[in-house]
mmCIF file of C-alpha atoms in Angstrom:
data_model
loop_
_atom_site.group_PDB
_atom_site.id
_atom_site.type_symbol
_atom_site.label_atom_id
_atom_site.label_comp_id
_atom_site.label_asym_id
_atom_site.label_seq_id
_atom_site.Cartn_x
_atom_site.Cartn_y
_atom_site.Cartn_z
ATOM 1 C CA UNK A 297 -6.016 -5.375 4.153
ATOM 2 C CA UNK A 298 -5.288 -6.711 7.410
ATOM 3 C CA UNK A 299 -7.138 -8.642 9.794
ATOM 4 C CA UNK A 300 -7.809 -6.613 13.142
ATOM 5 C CA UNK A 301 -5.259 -8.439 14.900
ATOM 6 C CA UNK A 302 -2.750 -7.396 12.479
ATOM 7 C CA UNK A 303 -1.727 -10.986 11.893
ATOM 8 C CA UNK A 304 -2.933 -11.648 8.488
ATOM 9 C CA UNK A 305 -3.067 -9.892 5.388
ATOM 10 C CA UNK A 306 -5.477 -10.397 2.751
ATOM 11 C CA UNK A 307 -5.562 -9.190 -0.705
ATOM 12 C CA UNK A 308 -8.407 -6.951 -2.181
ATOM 13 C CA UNK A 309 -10.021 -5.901 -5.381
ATOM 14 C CA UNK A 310 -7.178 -3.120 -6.856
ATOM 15 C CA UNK A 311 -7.848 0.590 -7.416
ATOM 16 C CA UNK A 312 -7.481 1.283 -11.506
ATOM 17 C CA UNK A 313 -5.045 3.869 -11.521
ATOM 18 C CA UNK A 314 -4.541 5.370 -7.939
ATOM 19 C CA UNK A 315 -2.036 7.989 -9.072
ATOM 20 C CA UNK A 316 -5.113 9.729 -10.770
ATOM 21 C CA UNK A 317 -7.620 12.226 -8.548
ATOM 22 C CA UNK A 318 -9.892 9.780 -9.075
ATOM 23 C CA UNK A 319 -7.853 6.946 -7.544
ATOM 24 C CA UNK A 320 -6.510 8.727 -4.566
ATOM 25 C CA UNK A 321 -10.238 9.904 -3.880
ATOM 26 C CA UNK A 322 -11.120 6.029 -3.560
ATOM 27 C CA UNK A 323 -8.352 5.222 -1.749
ATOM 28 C CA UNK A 324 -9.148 7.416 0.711
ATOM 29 C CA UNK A 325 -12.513 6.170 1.032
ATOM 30 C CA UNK A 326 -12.038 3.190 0.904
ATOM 31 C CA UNK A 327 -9.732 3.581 4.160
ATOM 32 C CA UNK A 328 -12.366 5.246 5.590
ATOM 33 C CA UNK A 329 -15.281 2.796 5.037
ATOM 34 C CA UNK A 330 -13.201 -0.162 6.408
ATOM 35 C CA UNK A 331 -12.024 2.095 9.621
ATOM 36 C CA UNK A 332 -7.934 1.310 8.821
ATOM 37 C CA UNK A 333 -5.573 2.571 11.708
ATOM 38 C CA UNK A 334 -2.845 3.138 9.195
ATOM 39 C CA UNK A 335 -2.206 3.081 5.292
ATOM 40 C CA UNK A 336 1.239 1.235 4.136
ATOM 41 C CA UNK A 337 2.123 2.361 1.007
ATOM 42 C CA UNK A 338 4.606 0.422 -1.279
ATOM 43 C CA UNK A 339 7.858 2.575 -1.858
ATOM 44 C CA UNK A 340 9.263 1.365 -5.553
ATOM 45 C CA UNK A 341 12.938 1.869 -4.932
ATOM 46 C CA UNK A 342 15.753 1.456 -7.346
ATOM 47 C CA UNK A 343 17.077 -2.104 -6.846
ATOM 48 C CA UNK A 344 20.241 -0.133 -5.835
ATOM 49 C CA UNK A 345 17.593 1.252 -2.588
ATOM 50 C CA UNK A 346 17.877 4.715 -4.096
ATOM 51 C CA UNK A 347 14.961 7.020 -5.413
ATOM 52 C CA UNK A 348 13.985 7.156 -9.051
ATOM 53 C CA UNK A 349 11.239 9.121 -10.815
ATOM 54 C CA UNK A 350 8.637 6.703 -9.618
ATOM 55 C CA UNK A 351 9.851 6.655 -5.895
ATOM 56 C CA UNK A 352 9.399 10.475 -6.193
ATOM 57 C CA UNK A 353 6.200 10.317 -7.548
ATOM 58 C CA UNK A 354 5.064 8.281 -4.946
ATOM 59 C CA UNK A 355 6.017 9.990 -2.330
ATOM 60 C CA UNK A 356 4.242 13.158 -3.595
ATOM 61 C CA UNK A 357 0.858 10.787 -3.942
ATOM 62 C CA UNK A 358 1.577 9.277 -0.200
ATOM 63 C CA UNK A 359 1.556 13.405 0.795
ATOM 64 C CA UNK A 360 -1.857 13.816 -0.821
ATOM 65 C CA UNK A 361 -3.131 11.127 0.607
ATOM 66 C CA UNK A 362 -1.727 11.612 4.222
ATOM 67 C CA UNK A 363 -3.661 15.581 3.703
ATOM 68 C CA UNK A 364 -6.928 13.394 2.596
ATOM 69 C CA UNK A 365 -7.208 10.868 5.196
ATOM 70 C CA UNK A 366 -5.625 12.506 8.093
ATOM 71 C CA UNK A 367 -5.897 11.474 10.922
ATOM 72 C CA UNK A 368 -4.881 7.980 9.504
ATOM 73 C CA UNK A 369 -1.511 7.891 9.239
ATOM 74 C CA UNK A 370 0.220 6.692 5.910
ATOM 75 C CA UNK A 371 3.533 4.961 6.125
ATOM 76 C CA UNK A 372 5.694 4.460 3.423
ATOM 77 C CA UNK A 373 7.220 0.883 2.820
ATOM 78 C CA UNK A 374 10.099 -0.561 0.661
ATOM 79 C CA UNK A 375 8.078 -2.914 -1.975
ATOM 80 C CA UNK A 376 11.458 -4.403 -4.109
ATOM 81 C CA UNK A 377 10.828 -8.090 -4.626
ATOM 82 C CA UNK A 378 7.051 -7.395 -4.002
ATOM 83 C CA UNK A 379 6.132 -8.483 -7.554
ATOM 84 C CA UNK A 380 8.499 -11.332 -8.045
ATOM 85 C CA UNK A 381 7.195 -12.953 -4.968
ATOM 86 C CA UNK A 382 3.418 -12.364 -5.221
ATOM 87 C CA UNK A 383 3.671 -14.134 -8.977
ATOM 88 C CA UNK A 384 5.319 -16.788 -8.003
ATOM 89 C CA UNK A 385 1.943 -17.956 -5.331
ATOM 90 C CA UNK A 386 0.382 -19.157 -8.623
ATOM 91 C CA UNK A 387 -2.654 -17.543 -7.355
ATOM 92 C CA UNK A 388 -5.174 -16.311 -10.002
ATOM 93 C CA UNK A 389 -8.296 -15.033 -8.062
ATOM 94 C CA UNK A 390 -6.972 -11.802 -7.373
ATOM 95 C CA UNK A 391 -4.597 -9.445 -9.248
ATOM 96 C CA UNK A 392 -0.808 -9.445 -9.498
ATOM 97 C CA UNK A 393 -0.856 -6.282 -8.038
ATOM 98 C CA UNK A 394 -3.744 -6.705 -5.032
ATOM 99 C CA UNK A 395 -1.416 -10.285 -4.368
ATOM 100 C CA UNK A 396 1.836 -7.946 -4.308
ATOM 101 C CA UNK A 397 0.657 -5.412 -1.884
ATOM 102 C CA UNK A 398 -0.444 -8.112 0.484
ATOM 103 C CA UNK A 399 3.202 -9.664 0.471
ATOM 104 C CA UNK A 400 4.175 -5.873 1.241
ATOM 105 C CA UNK A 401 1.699 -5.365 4.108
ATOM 106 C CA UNK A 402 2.724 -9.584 5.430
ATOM 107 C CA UNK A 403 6.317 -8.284 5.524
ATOM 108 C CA UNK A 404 4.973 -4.392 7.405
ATOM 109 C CA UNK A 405 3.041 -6.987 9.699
ATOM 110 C CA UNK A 406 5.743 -8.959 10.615
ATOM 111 C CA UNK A 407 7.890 -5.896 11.329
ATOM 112 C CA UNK A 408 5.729 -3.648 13.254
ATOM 113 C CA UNK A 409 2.532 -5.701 13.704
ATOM 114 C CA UNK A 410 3.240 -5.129 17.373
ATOM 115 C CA UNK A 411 2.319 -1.371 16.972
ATOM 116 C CA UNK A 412 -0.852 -1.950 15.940
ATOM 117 C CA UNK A 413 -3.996 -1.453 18.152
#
């Protein structure tokens, strides 16, 4: 999650298993109850940068989502290194995975963080 200046970003509790109908439903209200502009969703890309059965998977769950939430837009977002670099900040108060998307929404931020508002 991102401050409202779109300077920092801050890592929250993870969703158990967002793929699931169950997941994508809290996903979507969760971006609701905390008024997000935009969702950036992490794109798992072959190291190569082509697809693979997960990338297509999660593009099919960022088109559900974008039909949920709309008018929120959802952007998709290369996450490659994501991971690597969120376990190496030795942080243990939030998840591997809560720390990883924040890395991936630092580097959106830092990219386009002049778009938002």
């Amino acid at each position: 999650m991102s401050d409202p200046t779109g300077t920092l970003a801050t890592p929250i509790d993870h969703i158990e298993r967002p793929g699931t109908r169950k997941g994508l439903v809290r996903v979507a209200d969760l971006a609701r109850e905390r008024e997000v502009e935009r969702i950036v969703v992490g794109l798992p890309l072959g190291l190569s940068g082509h697809d693979t059965d997960q990338t297509r998977e999660t593009r099919e769950w960022a088109e559900k989502l974008t039909e949920r939430v709309k008018p929120i837009p959802v952007e998709l977002y290369d996450e490659r290194f994501t991971t690597a670099i969120a376990a190496r900040s030795g942080d243990t108060r939030t998840s591997e995975d809560s720390r990883a998307a924040a890395v991936l929404l630092e580097d959106w931020l830092a990219l386009h963080g002049g778009e938002i508002g």
